[in-house]
Amino acid sequence: GQQLNQSPQSMFIQEGEDVSMNCTSSSIFNTWLWYKQEPGEGPVLLIALYKAGELTSNGRLTAQFGITRKDSFLNISASIPSDVGIYFCAGPPGAGGTSYGKLTFGQGTILTVHP
Amino acid sequence: GAGVSQSPSNKVTEKGKDVELRCDPISGHTALYWYRQSLGQGLEFLIYFQGNSAPDKSGLPSDRFSAERTGGSVSTLTIQRTQQEDSAVYLCASSLGGLGNTIYFGEGSWLTVV
């Protein structure tokens, strides 16, 4: 089946630094989603992208839907300690419809922010 | 409650026993999903309910796994004859259904099979 590959697997950064992570696929996705999961919690949606080339921001977070539809990037500017968590990319295989509920997730990027 | 509610939050069971995990979705959400997250891994799709349609069971790993959704609301995920490899966090989520509607996750049920 379709797989999403995230990199890096983990990041250790200083507070205030910018962060960049990406997600690639061997097949086309028509929607890209970025989630954050904190310990003991379920994933929470950060940004949703629906159009190739789309660039969307949510506060200090910016995500882009790659023009090839096979990749996506998430950037976090001026990181703070509460940015700590696991960041997942995800997308529904196929063009939508009933397949929309069946998300494929990347393996996650673990972010640690040192004060 | 305001969010997706799951119970139990933690369950330790002996190998070979059956377990039931419960999910109470957000009120009014027609779509309900079950995912499994093994330690250090991403989420693995298990099953998806949408309204009165037949569920998409394509992610269930074996016939020991089954799920029901009664009255279009509460769902139960049942694992029969549990194995150690079933140990994981089982996450339930719900949404209004359809493309573009945010999927909200519960906090998960942590299952440990000993």
Tab-separated table of C-alpha atoms in Angstrom:
chain	number	residue	atom	x	y	z
A	1	GLY	CA	0.000	0.000	0.000
A	2	GLN	CA	0.929	3.648	-0.046
A	3	GLN	CA	3.537	4.689	2.487
A	4	LEU	CA	4.628	8.049	3.802
A	5	ASN	CA	8.252	8.562	4.757
A	6	GLN	CA	9.045	11.305	7.236
A	7	SER	CA	12.379	12.881	7.943
A	8	PRO	CA	14.112	13.459	10.141
A	9	GLN	CA	13.029	10.775	12.604
A	10	SER	CA	13.965	13.019	15.510
A	11	MET	CA	15.260	16.514	16.152
A	12	PHE	CA	16.904	18.122	19.170
A	13	ILE	CA	16.902	21.900	18.950
A	14	GLN	CA	17.353	24.980	21.093
A	15	GLU	CA	14.431	27.204	21.945
A	16	GLY	CA	14.116	29.947	19.348
A	17	GLU	CA	15.441	27.900	16.456
A	18	ASP	CA	13.443	27.210	13.321
A	19	VAL	CA	12.466	23.629	12.472
A	20	SER	CA	11.831	21.978	9.151
A	21	MET	CA	10.552	18.471	8.506
A	22	ASN	CA	9.220	16.748	5.454
A	23	CYS	CA	7.148	13.877	4.229
A	24	THR	CA	7.444	12.025	0.931
A	25	SER	CA	5.461	9.392	-0.868
A	26	SER	CA	6.064	7.192	-3.891
A	27	SER	CA	2.492	7.861	-5.029
A	28	ILE	CA	0.298	10.919	-5.333
A	29	PHE	CA	-1.745	12.236	-2.429
A	30	ASN	CA	-4.554	14.723	-3.032
A	31	THR	CA	-4.654	15.914	0.570
A	32	TRP	CA	-1.844	16.369	3.069
A	33	LEU	CA	-2.481	16.657	6.797
A	34	TRP	CA	-0.052	17.493	9.588
A	35	TYR	CA	-0.797	16.320	13.130
A	36	LYS	CA	0.931	16.821	16.468
A	37	GLN	CA	0.783	14.238	19.251
A	38	GLU	CA	1.779	15.004	22.819
A	39	PRO	CA	2.457	12.259	25.401
A	40	GLY	CA	-0.717	10.493	26.512
A	41	GLU	CA	-2.836	12.331	23.982
A	42	GLY	CA	-4.322	11.591	20.608
A	43	PRO	CA	-3.027	13.418	17.520
A	44	VAL	CA	-4.348	16.932	16.935
A	45	LEU	CA	-4.681	18.404	13.454
A	46	LEU	CA	-2.360	21.355	12.835
A	47	ILE	CA	-2.700	22.115	9.144
A	48	ALA	CA	-4.616	20.647	6.205
A	49	LEU	CA	-3.538	21.125	2.584
A	50	TYR	CA	-5.840	20.376	-0.346
A	51	LYS	CA	-4.152	21.811	-3.443
A	52	ALA	CA	-0.785	21.202	-5.072
A	53	GLY	CA	1.532	24.130	-4.416
A	54	GLU	CA	-0.610	25.391	-1.537
A	55	LEU	CA	1.229	27.163	1.268
A	56	THR	CA	-0.717	27.490	4.516
A	57	SER	CA	0.199	29.015	7.868
A	58	ASN	CA	-1.168	28.486	11.351
A	59	GLY	CA	0.625	30.833	13.746
A	60	ARG	CA	4.304	29.896	13.770
A	61	LEU	CA	3.613	26.834	11.629
A	62	THR	CA	3.781	26.826	7.852
A	63	ALA	CA	3.127	23.836	5.637
A	64	GLN	CA	3.362	23.360	1.898
A	65	PHE	CA	1.749	20.859	-0.460
A	66	GLY	CA	4.470	19.869	-2.912
A	67	ILE	CA	3.849	20.639	-6.569
A	68	THR	CA	4.411	16.991	-7.524
A	69	ARG	CA	1.761	15.960	-4.954
A	70	LYS	CA	4.266	13.449	-3.606
A	71	ASP	CA	5.656	15.517	-0.770
A	72	SER	CA	4.860	18.067	1.905
A	73	PHE	CA	6.875	20.219	4.287
A	74	LEU	CA	6.184	21.575	7.755
A	75	ASN	CA	8.168	24.450	9.190
A	76	ILE	CA	8.022	25.773	12.748
A	77	SER	CA	9.532	29.176	13.356
A	78	ALA	CA	10.992	30.425	16.635
A	79	SER	CA	10.412	27.152	18.482
A	80	ILE	CA	9.259	27.137	22.105
A	81	PRO	CA	9.301	24.316	24.702
A	82	SER	CA	5.608	23.516	24.179
A	83	ASP	CA	6.357	22.569	20.569
A	84	VAL	CA	7.703	19.285	21.943
A	85	GLY	CA	5.878	16.269	20.600
A	86	ILE	CA	5.625	13.910	17.666
A	87	TYR	CA	4.654	15.414	14.334
A	88	PHE	CA	2.907	13.184	11.825
A	89	CYS	CA	2.079	13.729	8.210
A	90	ALA	CA	-0.978	11.912	6.916
A	91	GLY	CA	-3.163	11.686	3.887
A	92	PRO	CA	-6.073	9.763	2.484
A	93	PRO	CA	-5.161	7.384	-0.332
A	94	GLY	CA	-7.162	7.953	-3.475
A	95	ALA	CA	-9.204	10.960	-4.534
A	96	GLY	CA	-11.446	11.158	-1.496
A	97	GLY	CA	-14.930	9.859	-0.880
A	98	THR	CA	-15.115	6.895	1.447
A	99	SER	CA	-11.367	6.518	1.314
A	100	TYR	CA	-11.054	9.817	3.137
A	101	GLY	CA	-11.553	8.085	6.473
A	102	LYS	CA	-8.680	5.741	5.845
A	103	LEU	CA	-5.667	7.910	6.515
A	104	THR	CA	-2.110	6.753	5.903
A	105	PHE	CA	0.304	8.140	8.506
A	106	GLY	CA	4.029	8.696	8.375
A	107	GLN	CA	6.133	7.235	11.158
A	108	GLY	CA	6.500	10.623	12.829
A	109	THR	CA	9.214	13.159	13.659
A	110	ILE	CA	10.010	13.446	17.365
A	111	LEU	CA	10.792	17.042	18.293
A	112	THR	CA	12.647	17.968	21.477
A	113	VAL	CA	13.158	21.631	22.321
A	114	HIS	CA	15.782	22.579	24.896
A	115	PRO	CA	15.017	25.783	26.823
B	1	GLY	CA	-18.354	15.512	26.739
B	2	ALA	CA	-16.875	17.814	24.159
B	3	GLY	CA	-14.321	15.417	22.739
B	4	VAL	CA	-13.962	11.789	21.715
B	5	SER	CA	-14.107	9.658	24.828
B	6	GLN	CA	-12.426	6.255	25.097
B	7	SER	CA	-12.441	3.621	27.798
B	8	PRO	CA	-10.614	2.047	29.416
B	9	SER	CA	-7.602	4.336	29.232
B	10	ASN	CA	-5.352	1.436	30.211
B	11	LYS	CA	-5.940	-2.305	30.062
B	12	VAL	CA	-3.627	-5.143	30.995
B	13	THR	CA	-4.834	-8.562	29.932
B	14	GLU	CA	-3.492	-12.065	29.787
B	15	LYS	CA	-2.647	-13.649	26.472
B	16	GLY	CA	-5.643	-15.528	25.110
B	17	LYS	CA	-8.282	-13.398	26.804
B	18	ASP	CA	-10.797	-11.253	24.931
B	19	VAL	CA	-10.897	-7.464	25.366
B	20	GLU	CA	-13.412	-4.785	24.489
B	21	LEU	CA	-12.496	-1.159	23.941
B	22	ARG	CA	-15.171	1.509	23.868
B	23	CYS	CA	-15.396	4.772	21.950
B	24	ASP	CA	-17.925	7.539	22.408
B	25	PRO	CA	-17.584	9.954	19.462
B	26	ILE	CA	-18.329	13.648	19.392
B	27	SER	CA	-22.076	14.200	19.312
B	28	GLY	CA	-23.369	14.594	15.765
B	29	HIS	CA	-20.312	13.085	14.106
B	30	THR	CA	-21.366	10.530	11.521
B	31	ALA	CA	-17.918	9.134	10.839
B	32	LEU	CA	-15.995	7.034	13.344
B	33	TYR	CA	-12.520	5.526	12.955
B	34	TRP	CA	-10.284	3.111	14.827
B	35	TYR	CA	-6.503	3.284	14.508
B	36	ARG	CA	-3.725	1.372	16.227
B	37	GLN	CA	-0.410	2.897	17.282
B	38	SER	CA	2.416	0.591	18.274
B	39	LEU	CA	5.301	1.929	20.346
B	40	GLY	CA	7.335	4.426	18.345
B	41	GLN	CA	5.259	3.954	15.237
B	42	GLY	CA	2.767	5.934	13.244
B	43	LEU	CA	-0.915	5.222	13.248
B	44	GLU	CA	-2.278	2.182	11.446
B	45	PHE	CA	-5.833	2.316	10.091
B	46	LEU	CA	-8.133	-0.446	11.353
B	47	ILE	CA	-11.775	0.314	10.500
B	48	TYR	CA	-14.020	3.195	9.432
B	49	PHE	CA	-17.762	3.687	9.953
B	50	GLN	CA	-19.682	6.306	7.964
B	51	GLY	CA	-23.342	6.760	8.751
B	52	ASN	CA	-25.402	3.721	7.797
B	53	SER	CA	-22.965	2.518	5.148
B	54	ALA	CA	-21.168	-0.778	5.458
B	55	PRO	CA	-17.941	-0.195	7.399
B	56	ASP	CA	-14.544	-0.242	5.709
B	57	LYS	CA	-12.862	-3.120	7.556
B	58	SER	CA	-9.869	-3.353	5.264
B	59	GLY	CA	-7.369	-2.443	8.001
B	60	LEU	CA	-8.317	-5.114	10.531
B	61	PRO	CA	-5.181	-7.277	10.908
B	62	SER	CA	-6.922	-10.598	11.506
B	63	ASP	CA	-10.321	-12.172	12.132
B	64	ARG	CA	-9.653	-11.846	15.855
B	65	PHE	CA	-10.451	-8.154	15.479
B	66	SER	CA	-14.002	-6.859	15.057
B	67	ALA	CA	-15.863	-3.641	15.684
B	68	GLU	CA	-19.440	-2.557	15.998
B	69	ARG	CA	-21.134	0.786	16.028
B	70	THR	CA	-24.554	0.736	17.641
B	71	GLY	CA	-27.184	3.329	16.853
B	72	GLY	CA	-24.732	5.349	14.813
B	73	SER	CA	-22.941	6.512	17.943
B	74	VAL	CA	-20.897	4.432	20.405
B	75	SER	CA	-18.450	1.916	18.984
B	76	THR	CA	-16.799	-1.144	20.510
B	77	LEU	CA	-13.575	-2.683	19.212
B	78	THR	CA	-13.252	-6.320	20.258
B	79	ILE	CA	-10.032	-8.311	20.159
B	80	GLN	CA	-10.475	-12.034	20.713
B	81	ARG	CA	-7.793	-14.399	21.974
B	82	THR	CA	-5.327	-11.555	22.463
B	83	GLN	CA	-1.679	-11.995	21.515
B	84	GLN	CA	1.349	-10.083	22.758
B	85	GLU	CA	1.715	-8.352	19.402
B	86	ASP	CA	-1.717	-6.800	19.977
B	87	SER	CA	-0.143	-4.570	22.648
B	88	ALA	CA	-0.549	-0.996	21.410
B	89	VAL	CA	-2.537	2.181	21.863
B	90	TYR	CA	-5.913	1.935	20.171
B	91	LEU	CA	-7.110	5.341	19.058
B	92	CYS	CA	-10.664	6.212	18.145
B	93	ALA	CA	-11.546	9.291	16.122
B	94	SER	CA	-14.663	10.907	14.728
B	95	SER	CA	-15.624	13.549	12.214
B	96	LEU	CA	-18.598	15.009	10.409
B	97	GLY	CA	-17.581	12.817	7.499
B	98	GLY	CA	-16.591	13.773	4.009
B	99	LEU	CA	-13.569	15.494	2.576
B	100	GLY	CA	-12.409	18.556	4.411
B	101	ASN	CA	-13.892	17.740	7.807
B	102	THR	CA	-11.395	17.546	10.633
B	103	ILE	CA	-10.869	14.157	12.247
B	104	TYR	CA	-10.731	14.455	16.047
B	105	PHE	CA	-8.887	11.777	18.004
B	106	GLY	CA	-9.537	10.486	21.495
B	107	GLU	CA	-6.732	9.955	23.987
B	108	GLY	CA	-6.568	6.263	23.232
B	109	SER	CA	-6.792	2.990	25.114
B	110	TRP	CA	-3.390	1.550	26.016
B	111	LEU	CA	-3.569	-2.251	25.761
B	112	THR	CA	-0.861	-4.451	27.221
B	113	VAL	CA	-1.044	-8.203	26.671
B	114	VAL	CA	1.102	-10.203	29.076
